[in-house]
Amino acid sequence: MKKTFLSVAICLMAALTINAQEVDKAKVTGNAEAAAKAGDDLKKLEEGEKAWKFDGTIGLNAAATGLVNWSAGGKNNVNAIAYAKLHLLYHKNSLAWETNFDTDYGMTWIDQKEDKFQKSSDNIKLATKLGWEFKKNWYLTVLGGFQSQYSLGREYVDGYNPIISKWLAPSYTDISVGIDYKYSYNGADFSVYLSPIAGRITTAYTGKAWNKKYTEEAFVAMEDAALANGEITQAQYDAAIADYSYDVQVENHNDLRTRLQDTYGTYTYYRNGDKKFRDFRAEFGLSFKGAIAYTYKDFKLTTTLALFTPYQGKGFDRKEAYEKENGAGSWDLLSDEERYFKYSNKNRSFGHFDVDWDVALSYQFLKCLQVTLQTSLKYYPGVLIANKNGDVAERCQFKGVLGIGVGYSF
């Protein structure tokens, strides 16, 4: 009996031990599978996070000058500029999508009777490109870009401040297909893009109703200034206001629409003796873009260079076309302003490059304070700029802003 009981006990213990081992084994196996699955999910999550990269700099720079009995001269003033430079990158497997948005807007207050508030900076730049990596660091890329500004730009002079730019006057829209080379080394990202299939649309858009309003406003303001300066009498002023004709202003190239279109190279022209307005100019050509982005601790540098040249030939001679319609010698009777489109068309040909070169440096200290230096150099053949003497020509444009203020880099 005792032997039988002992045998049964031993068998039960053995069965329980085997079952426990199987249960433990299943538990361990299940935990291992769960851990492996969790590891895979974490890896996928990390890979997803690494695929997206978002960085940039935003801030507000301000400066104030106060003068009391200052013999060297000057005026009290306050200047403020808000800016943002944002960069979004998605890169996974053979696909890369990169978007850059740069913008700034600045105003200056000057302690003076006239034009106390003046715009000091106004810029919008958006660029995006989608690429497929066909070889390491080499991408077949489609690129799109847009440049313009937010509000009216004026030339600040005594008496009247003429409008010299506005939203969509000018604007530049680029669409192209090309090859992009990307390379990263020691904290620096390099990119070089070349497109033999590039299109650029330049606009100088001013609606007729809007143009009519500001053309009349400009005429009245100029007559007011002439009266105030003693250049005309009250009787002459009254007669000029009474005789004002919008159509005459348009025909004499004194309207806003004509000036903006001629200045930015979309230009008005004559056909069968009638003036024609063209709000945009579309061109097909060659495009090149290079960029460097470098970050070292709290120091950040970004620079971009963009070039574009149209494929069209030497352009046509507007003088010959104009004299065909208006008679021999009529071209020489036109003013420089009326011949704007001559310069514009002649230099919108292959080998004449539109140039945009931007540089931005920033250094962040004490967590929220930032020193920034931003420069922008532009040269557009066909964009005509008057100097202090009123001489009109194509000129290099440059803007530099050095500031200290509240900023954040991420």
GROMACS .gro file of C-alpha atoms in nm:
model
  410
    1MET     CA    1   0.000   0.000   0.000
    2LYS     CA    2   0.277   0.234   0.097
    3LYS     CA    3   0.466   0.143  -0.220
    4THR     CA    4   0.158   0.210  -0.429
    5PHE     CA    5   0.099   0.552  -0.267
    6LEU     CA    6   0.463   0.644  -0.309
    7SER     CA    7   0.454   0.548  -0.677
    8VAL     CA    8   0.141   0.757  -0.738
    9ALA     CA    9   0.296   1.059  -0.561
   10ILE     CA   10   0.611   1.036  -0.765
   11CYS     CA   11   0.410   1.022  -1.090
   12LEU     CA   12   0.200   1.325  -0.989
   13MET     CA   13   0.509   1.526  -0.901
   14ALA     CA   14   0.674   1.440  -1.230
   15ALA     CA   15   0.362   1.541  -1.425
   16LEU     CA   16   0.335   1.871  -1.241
   17THR     CA   17   0.703   1.943  -1.302
   18ILE     CA   18   0.676   1.871  -1.673
   19ASN     CA   19   0.360   2.083  -1.699
   20ALA     CA   20   0.525   2.371  -1.512
   21GLN     CA   21   0.822   2.356  -1.742
   22GLU     CA   22   0.593   2.363  -2.044
   23VAL     CA   23   0.398   2.656  -1.897
   24ASP     CA   24   0.720   2.844  -1.816
   25LYS     CA   25   0.855   2.767  -2.161
   26ALA     CA   26   0.535   2.895  -2.325
   27LYS     CA   27   0.546   3.205  -2.105
   28VAL     CA   28   0.908   3.273  -2.189
   29THR     CA   29   0.846   3.211  -2.558
   30GLY     CA   30   0.544   3.442  -2.552
   31ASN     CA   31   0.738   3.713  -2.372
   32ALA     CA   32   1.022   3.682  -2.620
   33GLU     CA   33   0.781   3.713  -2.913
   34ALA     CA   34   0.613   4.014  -2.752
   35ALA     CA   35   0.950   4.172  -2.683
   36ALA     CA   36   1.059   4.109  -3.040
   37LYS     CA   37   0.737   4.262  -3.171
   38ALA     CA   38   0.777   4.562  -2.940
   39GLY     CA   39   1.135   4.599  -3.060
   40ASP     CA   40   1.024   4.593  -3.422
   41ASP     CA   41   0.754   4.850  -3.351
   42LEU     CA   42   1.005   5.072  -3.172
   43LYS     CA   43   1.249   5.036  -3.457
   44LYS     CA   44   0.980   5.127  -3.709
   45LEU     CA   45   0.882   5.425  -3.495
   46GLU     CA   46   1.242   5.541  -3.470
   47GLU     CA   47   1.288   5.497  -3.844
   48GLY     CA   48   0.970   5.696  -3.904
   49GLU     CA   49   1.091   5.973  -3.678
   50LYS     CA   50   1.429   5.979  -3.848
   51ALA     CA   51   1.261   6.000  -4.190
   52TRP     CA   52   1.123   6.344  -4.097
   53LYS     CA   53   1.346   6.634  -4.005
   54PHE     CA   54   1.210   6.977  -3.915
   55ASP     CA   55   1.437   7.262  -3.814
   56GLY     CA   56   1.464   7.636  -3.845
   57THR     CA   57   1.502   7.975  -3.683
   58ILE     CA   58   1.233   8.223  -3.582
   59GLY     CA   59   1.278   8.553  -3.404
   60LEU     CA   60   1.224   8.922  -3.363
   61ASN     CA   61   1.504   9.177  -3.388
   62ALA     CA   62   1.457   9.531  -3.259
   63ALA     CA   63   1.669   9.840  -3.219
   64ALA     CA   64   1.599  10.189  -3.083
   65THR     CA   65   1.793  10.513  -3.102
   66GLY     CA   66   1.723  10.806  -2.872
   67LEU     CA   67   1.894  11.143  -2.918
   68VAL     CA   68   1.891  11.451  -2.695
   69ASN     CA   69   2.083  11.763  -2.805
   70TRP     CA   70   2.292  11.545  -3.033
   71SER     CA   71   2.518  11.782  -3.230
   72ALA     CA   72   2.613  11.523  -3.494
   73GLY     CA   73   2.251  11.503  -3.607
   74GLY     CA   74   2.008  11.218  -3.649
   75LYS     CA   75   1.653  11.135  -3.547
   76ASN     CA   76   1.495  10.917  -3.282
   77ASN     CA   77   1.389  10.589  -3.438
   78VAL     CA   78   1.273  10.237  -3.361
   79ASN     CA   79   1.322   9.946  -3.600
   80ALA     CA   80   1.175   9.595  -3.570
   81ILE     CA   81   1.200   9.292  -3.799
   82ALA     CA   82   1.019   8.961  -3.754
   83TYR     CA   83   1.163   8.668  -3.944
   84ALA     CA   84   1.135   8.292  -3.990
   85LYS     CA   85   1.348   8.038  -4.173
   86LEU     CA   86   1.189   7.692  -4.172
   87HIS     CA   87   1.316   7.368  -4.324
   88LEU     CA   88   1.121   7.043  -4.358
   89LEU     CA   89   1.281   6.724  -4.493
   90TYR     CA   90   1.138   6.378  -4.552
   91HIS     CA   91   1.390   6.115  -4.656
   92LYS     CA   92   1.312   5.744  -4.660
   93ASN     CA   93   1.444   5.473  -4.886
   94SER     CA   94   1.482   5.634  -5.231
   95LEU     CA   95   1.237   5.919  -5.177
   96ALA     CA   96   1.332   6.270  -5.059
   97TRP     CA   97   1.099   6.568  -5.020
   98GLU     CA   98   1.243   6.900  -4.902
   99THR     CA   99   1.067   7.231  -4.838
  100ASN     CA  100   1.213   7.568  -4.734
  101PHE     CA  101   1.014   7.873  -4.626
  102ASP     CA  102   1.194   8.204  -4.564
  103THR     CA  103   1.009   8.520  -4.472
  104ASP     CA  104   1.062   8.852  -4.296
  105TYR     CA  105   0.880   9.177  -4.242
  106GLY     CA  106   1.019   9.493  -4.087
  107MET     CA  107   0.895   9.842  -3.998
  108THR     CA  108   1.076  10.156  -3.886
  109TRP     CA  109   0.935  10.445  -3.685
  110ILE     CA  110   1.120  10.776  -3.734
  111ASP     CA  111   1.059  11.085  -3.522
  112GLN     CA  112   0.968  11.324  -3.805
  113LYS     CA  113   0.663  11.506  -3.942
  114GLU     CA  114   0.636  11.315  -4.270
  115ASP     CA  115   0.643  10.939  -4.328
  116LYS     CA  116   0.687  10.840  -3.965
  117PHE     CA  117   0.634  10.473  -4.044
  118GLN     CA  118   0.834  10.316  -4.325
  119LYS     CA  119   0.870   9.958  -4.438
  120SER     CA  120   1.227   9.835  -4.400
  121SER     CA  121   1.198   9.470  -4.506
  122ASP     CA  122   0.941   9.252  -4.683
  123ASN     CA  123   1.011   8.910  -4.826
  124ILE     CA  124   0.842   8.576  -4.901
  125LYS     CA  125   1.032   8.277  -5.040
  126LEU     CA  126   0.891   7.926  -5.070
  127ALA     CA  127   1.071   7.637  -5.240
  128THR     CA  128   0.990   7.267  -5.248
  129LYS     CA  129   1.147   6.976  -5.433
  130LEU     CA  130   1.064   6.608  -5.465
  131GLY     CA  131   1.340   6.368  -5.562
  132TRP     CA  132   1.394   6.000  -5.637
  133GLU     CA  133   1.740   5.858  -5.558
  134PHE     CA  134   1.857   5.661  -5.861
  135LYS     CA  135   2.215   5.643  -5.734
  136LYS     CA  136   2.366   5.717  -5.394
  137ASN     CA  137   2.334   6.093  -5.327
  138TRP     CA  138   2.196   6.155  -5.680
  139TYR     CA  139   1.828   6.238  -5.729
  140LEU     CA  140   1.594   6.292  -6.021
  141THR     CA  141   1.407   6.597  -5.893
  142VAL     CA  142   1.102   6.810  -5.961
  143LEU     CA  143   1.131   7.160  -5.809
  144GLY     CA  144   0.886   7.444  -5.753
  145GLY     CA  145   0.948   7.790  -5.607
  146PHE     CA  146   0.771   8.120  -5.541
  147GLN     CA  147   0.895   8.467  -5.439
  148SER     CA  148   0.703   8.787  -5.368
  149GLN     CA  149   0.620   9.028  -5.084
  150TYR     CA  150   0.333   9.113  -4.849
  151SER     CA  151   0.253   9.483  -4.887
  152LEU     CA  152   0.313   9.799  -5.091
  153GLY     CA  153   0.670   9.913  -5.133
  154ARG     CA  154   0.729  10.287  -5.170
  155GLU     CA  155   1.016  10.515  -5.256
  156TYR     CA  156   1.029  10.761  -4.967
  157VAL     CA  157   1.088  11.111  -5.102
  158ASP     CA  158   0.968  11.456  -5.003
  159GLY     CA  159   0.605  11.532  -5.082
  160TYR     CA  160   0.496  11.209  -5.248
  161ASN     CA  161   0.605  10.848  -5.208
  162PRO     CA  162   0.549  10.660  -5.536
  163ILE     CA  163   0.464  10.291  -5.523
  164ILE     CA  164   0.751  10.083  -5.660
  165SER     CA  165   0.637   9.729  -5.572
  166LYS     CA  166   0.344   9.531  -5.431
  167TRP     CA  167   0.208   9.180  -5.383
  168LEU     CA  168   0.262   8.996  -5.715
  169ALA     CA  169   0.449   9.294  -5.858
  170PRO     CA  170   0.696   9.149  -5.881
  171SER     CA  171   0.662   8.776  -5.817
  172TYR     CA  172   0.871   8.489  -5.954
  173THR     CA  173   0.739   8.135  -5.991
  174ASP     CA  174   0.975   7.854  -6.091
  175ILE     CA  175   0.897   7.500  -6.207
  176SER     CA  176   1.174   7.268  -6.325
  177VAL     CA  177   1.296   6.909  -6.363
  178GLY     CA  178   1.660   6.821  -6.311
  179ILE     CA  179   1.931   6.636  -6.121
  180ASP     CA  180   1.999   6.707  -5.752
  181TYR     CA  181   2.312   6.600  -5.565
  182LYS     CA  182   2.293   6.585  -5.184
  183TYR     CA  183   2.577   6.519  -4.944
  184SER     CA  184   2.617   6.547  -4.567
  185TYR     CA  185   2.946   6.572  -4.382
  186ASN     CA  186   3.036   6.666  -4.027
  187GLY     CA  187   2.724   6.867  -3.950
  188ALA     CA  188   2.695   7.027  -4.295
  189ASP     CA  189   2.436   6.950  -4.563
  190PHE     CA  190   2.526   7.028  -4.924
  191SER     CA  191   2.292   7.039  -5.222
  192VAL     CA  192   2.358   7.116  -5.591
  193TYR     CA  193   2.074   7.118  -5.844
  194LEU     CA  194   2.092   7.160  -6.222
  195SER     CA  195   1.793   7.171  -6.454
  196PRO     CA  196   1.803   7.208  -6.832
  197ILE     CA  197   1.421   7.203  -6.829
  198ALA     CA  198   1.322   7.508  -6.624
  199GLY     CA  199   1.036   7.753  -6.652
  200ARG     CA  200   1.004   8.095  -6.487
  201ILE     CA  201   0.695   8.314  -6.470
  202THR     CA  202   0.750   8.678  -6.373
  203THR     CA  203   0.444   8.883  -6.281
  204ALA     CA  204   0.378   9.253  -6.240
  205TYR     CA  205   0.007   9.229  -6.173
  206THR     CA  206  -0.203   9.541  -6.113
  207GLY     CA  207  -0.579   9.524  -6.166
  208LYS     CA  208  -0.741   9.804  -6.366
  209ALA     CA  209  -0.962   9.934  -6.081
  210TRP     CA  210  -0.672   9.924  -5.837
  211ASN     CA  211  -0.447  10.091  -6.092
  212LYS     CA  212  -0.699  10.366  -6.160
  213LYS     CA  213  -0.729  10.447  -5.789
  214TYR     CA  214  -0.356  10.477  -5.723
  215THR     CA  215  -0.279  10.653  -6.051
  216GLU     CA  216  -0.525  10.931  -5.965
  217GLU     CA  217  -0.397  10.940  -5.608
  218ALA     CA  218  -0.040  10.978  -5.735
  219PHE     CA  219  -0.136  11.259  -5.972
  220VAL     CA  220  -0.310  11.458  -5.698
  221ALA     CA  221  -0.019  11.402  -5.457
  222MET     CA  222   0.235  11.530  -5.712
  223GLU     CA  223   0.025  11.839  -5.783
  224ASP     CA  224  -0.009  11.901  -5.408
  225ALA     CA  225   0.370  11.884  -5.371
  226ALA     CA  226   0.421  12.120  -5.665
  227LEU     CA  227   0.178  12.370  -5.512
  228ALA     CA  228   0.341  12.344  -5.168
  229ASN     CA  229   0.688  12.399  -5.316
  230GLY     CA  230   0.574  12.705  -5.512
  231GLU     CA  231   0.630  12.539  -5.848
  232ILE     CA  232   0.273  12.616  -5.962
  233THR     CA  233   0.008  12.868  -5.863
  234GLN     CA  234  -0.328  12.786  -5.709
  235ALA     CA  235  -0.498  12.862  -6.041
  236GLN     CA  236  -0.266  12.621  -6.224
  237TYR     CA  237  -0.328  12.360  -5.957
  238ASP     CA  238  -0.707  12.393  -5.990
  239ALA     CA  239  -0.684  12.369  -6.368
  240ALA     CA  240  -0.463  12.057  -6.354
  241ILE     CA  241  -0.702  11.882  -6.116
  242ALA     CA  242  -1.002  11.976  -6.330
  243ASP     CA  243  -0.832  11.852  -6.649
  244TYR     CA  244  -0.713  11.523  -6.500
  245SER     CA  245  -0.768  11.228  -6.734
  246TYR     CA  246  -0.684  10.870  -6.642
  247ASP     CA  247  -0.657  10.774  -7.010
  248VAL     CA  248  -0.401  11.050  -7.071
  249GLN     CA  249  -0.194  10.932  -6.775
  250VAL     CA  250  -0.196  10.579  -6.915
  251GLU     CA  251  -0.094  10.694  -7.263
  252ASN     CA  252   0.193  10.901  -7.124
  253HIS     CA  253   0.329  10.613  -6.915
  254ASN     CA  254   0.238  10.794  -6.593
  255ASP     CA  255   0.011  10.522  -6.455
  256LEU     CA  256   0.114  10.270  -6.191
  257ARG     CA  257   0.043   9.961  -6.400
  258THR     CA  258   0.269  10.070  -6.686
  259ARG     CA  259   0.553  10.170  -6.453
  260LEU     CA  260   0.547   9.840  -6.264
  261GLN     CA  261   0.524   9.629  -6.580
  262ASP     CA  262   0.807   9.818  -6.749
  263THR     CA  263   1.022   9.812  -6.435
  264TYR     CA  264   0.997   9.436  -6.382
  265GLY     CA  265   1.027   9.336  -6.746
  266THR     CA  266   0.676   9.215  -6.832
  267TYR     CA  267   0.645   9.557  -7.009
  268THR     CA  268   0.365   9.720  -7.198
  269TYR     CA  269   0.388   9.740  -7.574
  270TYR     CA  270   0.211   9.883  -7.875
  271ARG     CA  271   0.016   9.688  -8.136
  272ASN     CA  272  -0.147   9.870  -8.429
  273GLY     CA  273  -0.105  10.195  -8.239
  274ASP     CA  274  -0.283  10.069  -7.926
  275LYS     CA  275  -0.111  10.014  -7.591
  276LYS     CA  276  -0.121   9.656  -7.466
  277PHE     CA  277  -0.062   9.551  -7.106
  278ARG     CA  278   0.108   9.227  -7.010
  279ASP     CA  279   0.083   9.119  -6.647
  280PHE     CA  280   0.332   8.834  -6.675
  281ARG     CA  281   0.629   8.704  -6.871
  282ALA     CA  282   0.684   8.329  -6.916
  283GLU     CA  283   1.029   8.197  -7.004
  284PHE     CA  284   1.189   7.859  -7.062
  285GLY     CA  285   1.555   7.814  -6.974
  286LEU     CA  286   1.837   7.673  -6.762
  287SER     CA  287   1.834   7.674  -6.380
  288PHE     CA  288   2.104   7.613  -6.118
  289LYS     CA  289   2.064   7.607  -5.739
  290GLY     CA  290   2.322   7.544  -5.468
  291ALA     CA  291   2.271   7.534  -5.091
  292ILE     CA  292   2.473   7.479  -4.772
  293ALA     CA  293   2.329   7.433  -4.423
  294TYR     CA  294   2.574   7.400  -4.134
  295THR     CA  295   2.509   7.371  -3.761
  296TYR     CA  296   2.767   7.363  -3.484
  297LYS     CA  297   2.629   7.378  -3.131
  298ASP     CA  298   2.450   7.716  -3.111
  299PHE     CA  299   2.588   7.848  -3.441
  300LYS     CA  300   2.393   7.808  -3.765
  301LEU     CA  301   2.480   7.903  -4.124
  302THR     CA  302   2.259   7.871  -4.430
  303THR     CA  303   2.333   8.002  -4.778
  304THR     CA  304   2.161   7.953  -5.114
  305LEU     CA  305   2.254   8.058  -5.466
  306ALA     CA  306   1.999   8.045  -5.750
  307LEU     CA  307   2.067   8.121  -6.117
  308PHE     CA  308   1.831   8.125  -6.416
  309THR     CA  309   1.882   8.218  -6.780
  310PRO     CA  310   1.624   8.191  -7.060
  311TYR     CA  311   1.692   8.000  -7.381
  312GLN     CA  312   1.556   8.270  -7.611
  313GLY     CA  313   1.797   8.434  -7.855
  314LYS     CA  314   1.914   8.792  -7.871
  315GLY     CA  315   1.562   8.932  -7.852
  316PHE     CA  316   1.396   9.167  -8.097
  317ASP     CA  317   1.473   9.533  -8.152
  318ARG     CA  318   1.176   9.722  -8.018
  319LYS     CA  319   1.292  10.040  -8.192
  320GLU     CA  320   1.234   9.895  -8.538
  321ALA     CA  321   0.889   9.762  -8.444
  322TYR     CA  322   0.788  10.093  -8.287
  323GLU     CA  323   0.901  10.307  -8.581
  324LYS     CA  324   0.715  10.079  -8.822
  325GLU     CA  325   0.395  10.174  -8.644
  326ASN     CA  326   0.472  10.538  -8.559
  327GLY     CA  327   0.707  10.661  -8.828
  328ALA     CA  328   1.083  10.703  -8.868
  329GLY     CA  329   1.250  10.893  -8.584
  330SER     CA  330   0.957  10.845  -8.345
  331TRP     CA  331   1.166  10.617  -8.120
  332ASP     CA  332   1.415  10.894  -8.045
  333LEU     CA  333   1.136  11.119  -7.923
  334LEU     CA  334   1.044  10.877  -7.642
  335SER     CA  335   1.166  10.928  -7.288
  336ASP     CA  336   1.385  10.672  -7.108
  337GLU     CA  337   1.079  10.558  -6.913
  338GLU     CA  338   0.887  10.495  -7.235
  339ARG     CA  339   1.176  10.284  -7.367
  340TYR     CA  340   1.197  10.056  -7.063
  341PHE     CA  341   1.093   9.751  -7.259
  342LYS     CA  342   1.383   9.800  -7.503
  343TYR     CA  343   1.632   9.719  -7.228
  344SER     CA  344   1.414   9.448  -7.080
  345ASN     CA  345   1.372   9.245  -7.398
  346LYS     CA  346   1.731   9.280  -7.515
  347ASN     CA  347   1.877   9.136  -7.196
  348ARG     CA  348   1.623   8.856  -7.145
  349SER     CA  349   1.833   8.618  -7.353
  350PHE     CA  350   2.057   8.316  -7.296
  351GLY     CA  351   2.369   8.398  -7.097
  352HIS     CA  352   2.205   8.680  -6.897
  353PHE     CA  353   2.144   8.528  -6.552
  354ASP     CA  354   1.892   8.614  -6.284
  355VAL     CA  355   2.093   8.593  -5.960
  356ASP     CA  356   1.963   8.534  -5.606
  357TRP     CA  357   2.221   8.480  -5.331
  358ASP     CA  358   2.107   8.468  -4.969
  359VAL     CA  359   2.319   8.418  -4.656
  360ALA     CA  360   2.191   8.382  -4.298
  361LEU     CA  361   2.409   8.350  -3.987
  362SER     CA  362   2.271   8.308  -3.636
  363TYR     CA  363   2.418   8.248  -3.293
  364GLN     CA  364   2.199   8.171  -2.995
  365PHE     CA  365   2.304   8.242  -2.638
  366LEU     CA  366   2.133   8.254  -2.298
  367LYS     CA  367   1.871   8.017  -2.447
  368CYS     CA  368   1.646   8.285  -2.597
  369LEU     CA  369   1.872   8.568  -2.721
  370GLN     CA  370   2.004   8.555  -3.073
  371VAL     CA  371   2.245   8.750  -3.292
  372THR     CA  372   2.164   8.731  -3.665
  373LEU     CA  373   2.318   8.852  -3.988
  374GLN     CA  374   2.115   8.822  -4.308
  375THR     CA  375   2.225   8.935  -4.652
  376SER     CA  376   2.053   8.917  -4.989
  377LEU     CA  377   2.209   8.996  -5.325
  378LYS     CA  378   1.999   9.011  -5.643
  379TYR     CA  379   2.065   9.091  -6.006
  380TYR     CA  380   1.786   9.056  -6.262
  381PRO     CA  381   1.851   9.156  -6.625
  382GLY     CA  382   1.550   9.355  -6.738
  383VAL     CA  383   1.469   9.495  -6.392
  384LEU     CA  384   1.543   9.866  -6.418
  385ILE     CA  385   1.634  10.080  -6.117
  386ALA     CA  386   1.680  10.456  -6.105
  387ASN     CA  387   1.973  10.604  -5.910
  388LYS     CA  388   1.969  10.932  -5.716
  389ASN     CA  389   2.006  11.127  -6.039
  390GLY     CA  390   1.711  10.949  -6.199
  391ASP     CA  391   1.924  10.751  -6.444
  392VAL     CA  392   1.760  10.417  -6.522
  393ALA     CA  393   1.966  10.100  -6.564
  394GLU     CA  394   1.995   9.738  -6.458
  395ARG     CA  395   2.162   9.739  -6.116
  396CYS     CA  396   2.282   9.497  -5.852
  397GLN     CA  397   2.055   9.495  -5.546
  398PHE     CA  398   2.188   9.424  -5.196
  399LYS     CA  399   2.030   9.412  -4.852
  400GLY     CA  400   2.203   9.341  -4.521
  401VAL     CA  401   2.041   9.317  -4.177
  402LEU     CA  402   2.241   9.277  -3.856
  403GLY     CA  403   2.031   9.237  -3.545
  404ILE     CA  404   2.007   9.113  -3.190
  405GLY     CA  405   1.681   9.009  -3.039
  406VAL     CA  406   1.461   8.727  -2.917
  407GLY     CA  407   1.506   8.415  -3.126
  408TYR     CA  408   1.479   8.040  -3.118
  409SER     CA  409   1.657   7.777  -3.324
  410PHE     CA  410   1.543   7.415  -3.338
   0.00000   0.00000   0.00000
